[in-house]
XYZ file of C-alpha atoms in Angstrom:
265
model
C -34.445 56.285 3.435
C -35.096 55.679 -0.436
C -31.208 55.632 -0.909
C -31.100 52.917 1.740
C -33.834 50.673 0.435
C -32.533 51.095 -3.131
C -28.894 49.791 -1.958
C -29.908 47.253 0.754
C -33.185 46.026 -0.491
C -36.606 46.968 -1.506
C -38.138 47.381 2.047
C -37.132 48.832 5.517
C -37.127 45.060 6.818
C -34.358 44.371 4.227
C -32.278 47.435 5.280
C -32.656 46.448 8.974
C -31.737 42.843 8.200
C -28.459 43.977 6.272
C -27.654 46.129 9.151
C -27.691 43.006 11.764
C -25.722 41.025 9.333
C -23.013 43.950 9.222
C -22.865 44.374 13.013
C -22.477 40.594 13.460
C -19.559 40.624 10.813
C -17.920 43.576 12.501
C -18.482 41.983 15.998
C -16.589 38.902 14.909
C -13.648 40.859 13.565
C -13.327 42.907 16.630
C -13.357 39.740 18.899
C -11.063 37.541 16.631
C -8.047 38.545 18.695
C -9.719 37.507 21.969
C -11.035 34.174 20.461
C -7.672 33.226 19.264
C -6.054 33.955 22.646
C -8.726 31.777 24.263
C -8.230 28.745 21.807
C -4.418 29.143 22.418
C -4.850 28.911 25.976
C -7.157 25.803 25.661
C -4.690 24.324 23.479
C -1.938 24.774 25.985
C -4.199 23.463 28.799
C -5.082 20.404 26.767
C -1.361 19.907 25.732
C -0.470 20.091 29.595
C -3.045 17.598 30.524
C -1.848 15.333 27.562
C 1.824 15.302 28.720
C 0.809 14.634 32.218
C -1.383 11.689 31.514
C 1.242 10.547 29.147
C 3.816 10.568 31.724
C 1.548 8.673 34.045
C 1.156 6.065 31.433
C 4.894 5.800 30.803
C 5.494 5.017 34.545
C 2.776 2.460 34.696
C 4.279 0.852 31.609
C 7.733 0.903 33.147
C 6.863 -0.765 36.209
C 4.609 -3.335 34.363
C 7.261 -3.927 32.066
C 9.784 -4.801 34.836
C 7.229 -6.995 36.474
C 6.406 -8.867 33.324
C 9.873 -9.405 32.176
C 10.741 -11.017 35.831
C 7.774 -13.291 35.293
C 8.426 -14.556 32.023
C 11.917 -15.024 32.617
C 10.828 -17.386 35.605
C 8.899 -19.420 32.950
C 11.649 -19.807 30.246
C 13.822 -22.567 31.859
C 10.881 -24.916 32.168
C 10.358 -24.471 28.276
C 13.650 -25.582 27.421
C 15.605 -22.057 27.506
C 17.567 -21.983 30.766
C 19.690 -18.769 29.699
C 16.516 -17.008 27.977
C 15.981 -13.361 29.074
C 13.052 -11.261 27.906
C 13.281 -7.382 28.227
C 10.181 -5.092 27.357
C 11.584 -1.963 25.728
C 9.830 1.594 25.681
C 10.928 3.458 22.557
C 9.772 7.292 22.946
C 7.845 8.644 19.985
C 8.557 11.873 18.593
C 5.071 12.916 19.169
C 2.490 11.685 21.594
C -0.083 9.523 20.080
C -3.364 8.050 21.019
C -1.373 5.005 22.581
C 0.998 7.184 24.652
C 4.294 8.606 24.453
C 6.152 5.390 23.102
C 6.150 2.139 21.342
C 6.566 -1.079 23.148
C 8.895 -3.703 21.936
C 9.506 -7.102 23.153
C 13.333 -8.132 23.021
C 14.799 -11.430 23.874
C 18.307 -12.982 24.410
C 18.208 -16.645 24.191
C 21.788 -17.316 24.789
C 24.513 -16.333 27.342
C 26.523 -13.396 26.191
C 24.004 -12.029 23.511
C 22.458 -8.494 23.729
C 18.668 -8.419 23.697
C 17.235 -7.914 20.335
C 13.845 -7.592 19.026
C 11.808 -10.858 19.421
C 10.605 -11.065 15.714
C 14.421 -10.946 14.410
C 16.251 -13.312 16.570
C 14.134 -16.379 17.528
C 13.381 -19.264 15.351
C 9.713 -20.492 14.793
C 10.176 -22.936 17.692
C 11.805 -20.558 20.070
C 9.217 -17.768 19.141
C 6.356 -20.142 19.992
C 7.791 -20.945 23.414
C 8.572 -17.275 24.336
C 4.997 -16.556 23.384
C 3.747 -19.498 25.460
C 5.810 -18.123 28.293
C 4.122 -14.802 27.765
C 0.534 -16.197 27.502
C 1.371 -18.160 30.561
C 1.679 -14.916 32.615
C -0.919 -13.120 30.670
C -3.475 -15.816 30.701
C -5.923 -14.303 33.031
C -5.789 -10.944 31.246
C -5.460 -11.686 27.591
C -8.762 -11.521 25.551
C -7.541 -13.344 22.802
C -9.926 -16.333 22.388
C -7.938 -19.035 20.360
C -4.044 -19.384 20.543
C -2.101 -21.483 17.925
C 1.145 -22.935 18.589
C 3.218 -24.043 15.706
C 6.660 -25.899 15.826
C 6.667 -25.230 19.752
C 8.358 -28.489 20.000
C 11.461 -27.847 17.753
C 14.759 -28.575 19.170
C 13.223 -30.065 22.267
C 12.154 -33.554 23.831
C 11.785 -35.571 26.922
C 11.495 -33.874 30.155
C 11.253 -30.270 28.615
C 8.522 -31.703 26.195
C 6.349 -32.661 29.288
C 6.816 -29.323 30.784
C 5.917 -27.433 27.551
C 2.956 -29.659 27.303
C 2.038 -28.968 30.878
C 2.267 -25.233 30.400
C -0.100 -25.256 27.372
C -2.754 -27.282 29.234
C -2.496 -24.630 32.054
C -3.144 -22.065 29.165
C -6.037 -23.805 27.981
C -7.829 -23.077 31.216
C -8.332 -19.536 29.826
C -8.009 -19.950 25.877
C -8.754 -22.368 23.213
C -5.182 -23.596 22.440
C -4.204 -25.454 19.370
C -0.970 -27.182 18.941
C 0.797 -28.546 15.964
C 3.263 -31.141 17.094
C 5.007 -34.125 16.337
C 6.124 -34.558 19.988
C 4.088 -37.465 21.873
C 4.840 -35.651 25.340
C 3.045 -32.558 24.006
C 0.356 -34.404 22.158
C -0.648 -36.325 25.208
C -1.102 -33.234 27.228
C -4.126 -32.142 25.073
C -7.666 -32.501 26.226
C -8.299 -33.667 22.471
C -6.039 -35.098 20.000
C -6.674 -34.327 16.220
C -4.883 -36.405 13.546
C -4.171 -34.709 10.375
C -3.127 -37.123 7.536
C -2.390 -36.600 3.655
C -4.082 -38.648 1.236
C -5.238 -38.729 -2.460
C -8.523 -39.048 -3.789
C -9.179 -39.091 -7.546
C -5.822 -37.948 -8.319
C -6.048 -34.964 -5.912
C -4.034 -34.800 -2.713
C -6.526 -34.288 0.364
C -5.896 -33.649 3.991
C -8.016 -35.998 6.346
C -8.827 -34.782 9.879
C -9.749 -37.148 12.578
C -10.483 -36.631 16.018
C -9.263 -39.507 18.015
C -11.167 -41.220 20.693
C -9.333 -43.212 23.568
C -8.201 -46.410 21.831
C -6.976 -44.851 18.631
C -5.300 -42.047 20.597
C -3.362 -44.552 22.723
C -2.089 -46.057 19.351
C -1.309 -42.858 17.603
C 0.829 -41.614 20.832
C 2.530 -45.116 20.470
C 3.216 -44.423 16.996
C 4.659 -41.047 17.727
C 7.040 -42.638 20.473
C 8.599 -44.218 17.724
C 8.154 -47.914 18.320
C 5.952 -50.493 17.060
C 2.400 -48.796 17.802
C 0.942 -52.095 18.277
C 3.354 -53.423 20.925
C 2.422 -53.876 24.555
C 5.281 -51.860 25.747
C 4.608 -48.769 23.280
C 0.974 -48.920 24.391
C 1.683 -48.957 27.894
C 4.307 -45.996 27.599
C 1.415 -44.141 25.712
C -1.117 -44.927 28.217
C 1.361 -43.830 30.790
C 1.682 -40.483 29.131
C -1.945 -39.787 28.756
C -2.625 -40.739 32.501
C 0.064 -38.606 33.681
C -1.581 -35.732 31.787
C -4.976 -36.266 33.576
C -3.159 -36.406 36.912
C -1.201 -33.112 36.097
C -4.587 -31.310 35.184
C -6.251 -32.433 38.446
C -3.372 -30.948 40.309
C -3.678 -27.657 38.686
C -6.413 -25.766 40.682
C -6.156 -22.420 38.789
C -6.827 -24.050 35.485
C -9.782 -26.248 36.949
C -11.378 -23.741 38.879
C -11.693 -21.055 36.081
C -11.657 -23.032 32.872
C -13.754 -21.605 30.149
C -16.026 -23.408 27.618
C -13.313 -23.520 25.020
C -10.466 -26.125 25.507
C -7.451 -27.319 23.788
């Protein structure tokens, strides 16, 4: 007993505590192989579950991608892209991640005979805006993005297509706040509000003035955008007709009217 207390502590309690610690360490060494096998078994089970769920997600994505592409293709002709075709590609990843086993890439072919390529690489600013508008039209009720900004959406279009683009954005405004930067009167007339941005100079410094147009000034501005004399009776009548048509279109769209949010274009 003297040798034990001398080596492992000054008291019997110290000797007993040292013995207990040694026993725990020995038990840990003896059970290490079993613990590793248990961990490996749990890892295999977790990996199998991950692969199973990733495969299920891939199948859902594949089915959803086909439905989304078909729905967007139906909208594109009304937005001035009669030959447009959207593809949702699923690119497999080397390793399953938190978002599944693949990356999702939107590809588009806007002209006959062209292979679909990544949307960000082939579309101009106006085309990109219109493709995004088509996507938002389909996803309007599901997308949680509160505010959408469309710039150059009127590039390369006019006339009837401009009206259709404006009507589409007005429908999307039933679910999102929509800002459209446009020089096309057909689109401007479709907005619930018309904001005029004009450059000026004060004290030798260039400024940007923002004005929310009321009824009469808005008619004059739409008339100016039409390219004629904004004060002429013909231009004013045409501007009022565009604005009245927009109101009639909104009244005939129950989906937008029945589920409109507080935010509006």
